Amino acid sequence: MTYLVDTNVISELLIAATAWAHDLTLATRNTPDFEDCGIRLLNPFSDA
């Protein structure tokens, strides 16, 4: 059986899991993809 896997999703999950496990804030422009992960986010390019 062959599975098609989106490598971007796997990469994002690994990044989110690392931030969560170490209680880190994730700095990224791509905040929408991480909003439901339960980690703190920082968009350094945002005015907010």
Short mmCIF file of N, CA and C in Angstrom, two decimals, residues 5-46:
data_model
loop_
_atom_site.label_atom_id
_atom_site.label_comp_id
_atom_site.label_asym_id
_atom_site.label_seq_id
_atom_site.Cartn_x
_atom_site.Cartn_y
_atom_site.Cartn_z
N VAL A 5 2.00 11.59 1.12
CA VAL A 5 2.18 12.41 2.31
C VAL A 5 2.69 13.77 1.89
N ASP A 6 2.07 14.80 2.41
CA ASP A 6 2.51 16.17 2.17
C ASP A 6 3.67 16.46 3.13
N THR A 7 4.88 16.57 2.60
CA THR A 7 6.05 16.77 3.45
C THR A 7 6.00 18.10 4.19
N ASN A 8 5.30 19.09 3.65
CA ASN A 8 5.16 20.36 4.36
C ASN A 8 4.38 20.17 5.65
N VAL A 9 3.35 19.36 5.62
CA VAL A 9 2.55 19.11 6.82
C VAL A 9 3.39 18.39 7.87
N ILE A 10 4.17 17.42 7.45
CA ILE A 10 5.02 16.70 8.40
C ILE A 10 6.04 17.65 9.01
N SER A 11 6.63 18.51 8.22
CA SER A 11 7.60 19.48 8.73
C SER A 11 6.95 20.41 9.74
N GLU A 12 5.76 20.90 9.41
CA GLU A 12 5.06 21.80 10.33
C GLU A 12 4.70 21.10 11.63
N LEU A 13 4.30 19.83 11.56
CA LEU A 13 3.98 19.08 12.77
C LEU A 13 5.22 18.89 13.65
N LEU A 14 6.35 18.62 13.04
CA LEU A 14 7.59 18.47 13.81
C LEU A 14 8.00 19.79 14.46
N ILE A 15 7.85 20.88 13.75
CA ILE A 15 8.17 22.20 14.31
C ILE A 15 7.25 22.51 15.48
N ALA A 16 5.95 22.28 15.29
CA ALA A 16 4.97 22.56 16.35
C ALA A 16 5.21 21.67 17.56
N ALA A 17 5.50 20.40 17.34
CA ALA A 17 5.75 19.47 18.44
C ALA A 17 6.98 19.87 19.24
N THR A 18 8.01 20.32 18.56
CA THR A 18 9.22 20.76 19.25
C THR A 18 8.95 21.99 20.09
N ALA A 19 8.23 22.96 19.52
CA ALA A 19 7.88 24.17 20.27
C ALA A 19 7.02 23.82 21.47
N TRP A 20 6.07 22.92 21.29
CA TRP A 20 5.18 22.52 22.39
C TRP A 20 5.95 21.79 23.49
N ALA A 21 6.80 20.86 23.11
CA ALA A 21 7.54 20.04 24.07
C ALA A 21 8.51 20.86 24.91
N HIS A 22 9.03 21.93 24.34
CA HIS A 22 10.01 22.76 25.04
C HIS A 22 9.43 24.09 25.52
N ASP A 23 8.11 24.23 25.42
CA ASP A 23 7.41 25.43 25.87
C ASP A 23 8.00 26.69 25.22
N LEU A 24 8.16 26.63 23.91
CA LEU A 24 8.75 27.73 23.14
C LEU A 24 7.69 28.53 22.42
N THR A 25 8.03 29.74 22.07
CA THR A 25 7.21 30.56 21.18
C THR A 25 7.73 30.36 19.78
N LEU A 26 6.84 30.07 18.85
CA LEU A 26 7.23 29.86 17.46
C LEU A 26 7.12 31.17 16.70
N ALA A 27 8.22 31.62 16.16
CA ALA A 27 8.24 32.83 15.34
C ALA A 27 8.14 32.42 13.87
N THR A 28 7.05 32.85 13.23
CA THR A 28 6.82 32.47 11.83
C THR A 28 5.87 33.46 11.17
N ARG A 29 6.01 33.60 9.88
CA ARG A 29 5.04 34.36 9.10
C ARG A 29 3.78 33.54 8.85
N ASN A 30 3.93 32.24 8.95
CA ASN A 30 2.87 31.31 8.58
C ASN A 30 2.03 30.94 9.80
N THR A 31 1.51 31.92 10.50
CA THR A 31 0.76 31.65 11.73
C THR A 31 -0.54 30.88 11.50
N PRO A 32 -1.26 31.04 10.38
CA PRO A 32 -2.52 30.29 10.22
C PRO A 32 -2.35 28.77 10.29
N ASP A 33 -1.23 28.27 9.81
CA ASP A 33 -1.02 26.82 9.83
C ASP A 33 -0.74 26.28 11.24
N PHE A 34 -0.44 27.16 12.19
CA PHE A 34 -0.08 26.72 13.54
C PHE A 34 -1.09 27.16 14.60
N GLU A 35 -2.15 27.86 14.22
CA GLU A 35 -3.07 28.44 15.20
C GLU A 35 -3.77 27.40 16.08
N ASP A 36 -4.02 26.21 15.60
CA ASP A 36 -4.73 25.20 16.38
C ASP A 36 -3.79 24.21 17.08
N CYS A 37 -2.53 24.54 17.17
CA CYS A 37 -1.56 23.60 17.74
C CYS A 37 -1.36 23.77 19.25
N GLY A 38 -1.90 24.82 19.83
CA GLY A 38 -1.75 25.02 21.26
C GLY A 38 -0.39 25.55 21.66
N ILE A 39 0.29 26.25 20.75
CA ILE A 39 1.58 26.85 21.08
C ILE A 39 1.50 28.36 20.90
N ARG A 40 2.41 29.07 21.57
CA ARG A 40 2.46 30.53 21.41
C ARG A 40 3.09 30.85 20.06
N LEU A 41 2.50 31.83 19.40
CA LEU A 41 2.98 32.23 18.08
C LEU A 41 3.40 33.68 18.07
N LEU A 42 4.38 34.00 17.27
CA LEU A 42 4.82 35.37 17.06
C LEU A 42 5.10 35.55 15.59
N ASN A 43 4.41 36.53 14.99
CA ASN A 43 4.69 36.89 13.61
C ASN A 43 5.54 38.16 13.65
N PRO A 44 6.85 38.05 13.44
CA PRO A 44 7.72 39.22 13.52
C PRO A 44 7.49 40.23 12.42
N PHE A 45 6.70 39.88 11.43
CA PHE A 45 6.42 40.78 10.31
C PHE A 45 5.08 41.47 10.46
N SER A 46 4.39 41.20 11.54
CA SER A 46 3.07 41.78 11.79
C SER A 46 3.18 43.07 12.59
#
